[in-house]
GROMACS .gro file of C-alpha atoms in nm:
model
   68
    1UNK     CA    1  -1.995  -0.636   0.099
    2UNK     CA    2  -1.608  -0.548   0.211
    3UNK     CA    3  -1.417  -0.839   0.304
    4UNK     CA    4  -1.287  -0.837   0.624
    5UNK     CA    5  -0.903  -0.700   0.598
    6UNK     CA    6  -0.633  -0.939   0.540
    7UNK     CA    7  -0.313  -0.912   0.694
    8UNK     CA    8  -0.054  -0.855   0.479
    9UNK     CA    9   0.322  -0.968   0.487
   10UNK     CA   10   0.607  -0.823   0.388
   11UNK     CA   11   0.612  -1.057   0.045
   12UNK     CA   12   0.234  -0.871  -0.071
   13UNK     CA   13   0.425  -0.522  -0.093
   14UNK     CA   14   0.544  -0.380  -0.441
   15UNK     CA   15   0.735  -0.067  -0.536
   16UNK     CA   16   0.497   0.160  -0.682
   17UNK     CA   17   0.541   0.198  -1.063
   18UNK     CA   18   0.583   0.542  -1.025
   19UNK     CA   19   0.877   0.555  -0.752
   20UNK     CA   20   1.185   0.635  -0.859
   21UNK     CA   21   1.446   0.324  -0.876
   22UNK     CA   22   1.678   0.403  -0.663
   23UNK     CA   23   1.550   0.636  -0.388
   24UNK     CA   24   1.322   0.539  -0.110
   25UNK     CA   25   0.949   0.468  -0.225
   26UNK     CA   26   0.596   0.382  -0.156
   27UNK     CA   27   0.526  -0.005  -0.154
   28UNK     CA   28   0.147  -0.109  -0.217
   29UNK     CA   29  -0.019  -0.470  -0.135
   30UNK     CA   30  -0.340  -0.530  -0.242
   31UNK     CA   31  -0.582  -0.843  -0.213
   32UNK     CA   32  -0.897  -0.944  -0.105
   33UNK     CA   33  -1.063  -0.632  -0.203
   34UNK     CA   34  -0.807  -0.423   0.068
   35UNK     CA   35  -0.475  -0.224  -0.040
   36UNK     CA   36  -0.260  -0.109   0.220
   37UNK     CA   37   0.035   0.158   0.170
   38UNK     CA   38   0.371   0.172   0.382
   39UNK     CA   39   0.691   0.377   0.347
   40UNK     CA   40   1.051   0.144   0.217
   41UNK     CA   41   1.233   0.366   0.487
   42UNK     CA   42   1.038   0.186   0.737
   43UNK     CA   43   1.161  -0.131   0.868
   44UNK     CA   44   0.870  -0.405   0.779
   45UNK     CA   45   0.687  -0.491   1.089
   46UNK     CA   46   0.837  -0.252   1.347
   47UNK     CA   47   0.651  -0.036   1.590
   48UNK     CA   48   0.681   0.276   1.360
   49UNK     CA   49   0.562   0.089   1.022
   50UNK     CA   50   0.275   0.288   1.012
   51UNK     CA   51   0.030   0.209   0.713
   52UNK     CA   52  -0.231   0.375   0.490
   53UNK     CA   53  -0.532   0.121   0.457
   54UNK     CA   54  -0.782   0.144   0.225
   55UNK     CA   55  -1.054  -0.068   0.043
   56UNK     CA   56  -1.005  -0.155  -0.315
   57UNK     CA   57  -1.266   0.111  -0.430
   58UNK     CA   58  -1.131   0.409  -0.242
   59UNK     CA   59  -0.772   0.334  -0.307
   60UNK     CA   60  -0.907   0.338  -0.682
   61UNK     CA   61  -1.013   0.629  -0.672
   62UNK     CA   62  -0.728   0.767  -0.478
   63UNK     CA   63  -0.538   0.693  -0.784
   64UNK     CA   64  -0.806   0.869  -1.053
   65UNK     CA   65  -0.778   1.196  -0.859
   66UNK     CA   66  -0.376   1.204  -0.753
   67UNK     CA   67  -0.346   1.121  -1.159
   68UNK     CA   68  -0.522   1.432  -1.291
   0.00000   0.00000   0.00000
């Protein structure tokens, strides 16, 4: 059973481990079995912060096929 999706707040968002340290990046949050994606060039919580959502297991395996 999925959870029911949490909303996240600016303070659940990491830099991926993959983005480069000083250009713009991906930020991930993940909890309650939910991971949502948004772009640092975004301001956080504006009209055009537009976010990927996904649940735990498809963002998972997201990640196993952008990897091979």
């Amino acid at each position: 059973m999925i959870n029911a999706r949490p909303t996240f707040s600016e303070g659940d968002f990491r830099k991926s481990s993959r983005s480069d340290p000083d250009k713009d990046c991906v930020h991930v949050a993940r909890r309650d079995g939910w991971v949502e994606m948004r772009d640092t060039k975004t301001v956080f919580g504006t009209p055009t912060d537009h976010r990927l959502a996904f649940n735990a297991e498809q963002f998972d395996s997201l990640l196993v096929k952008t990897r091979k």
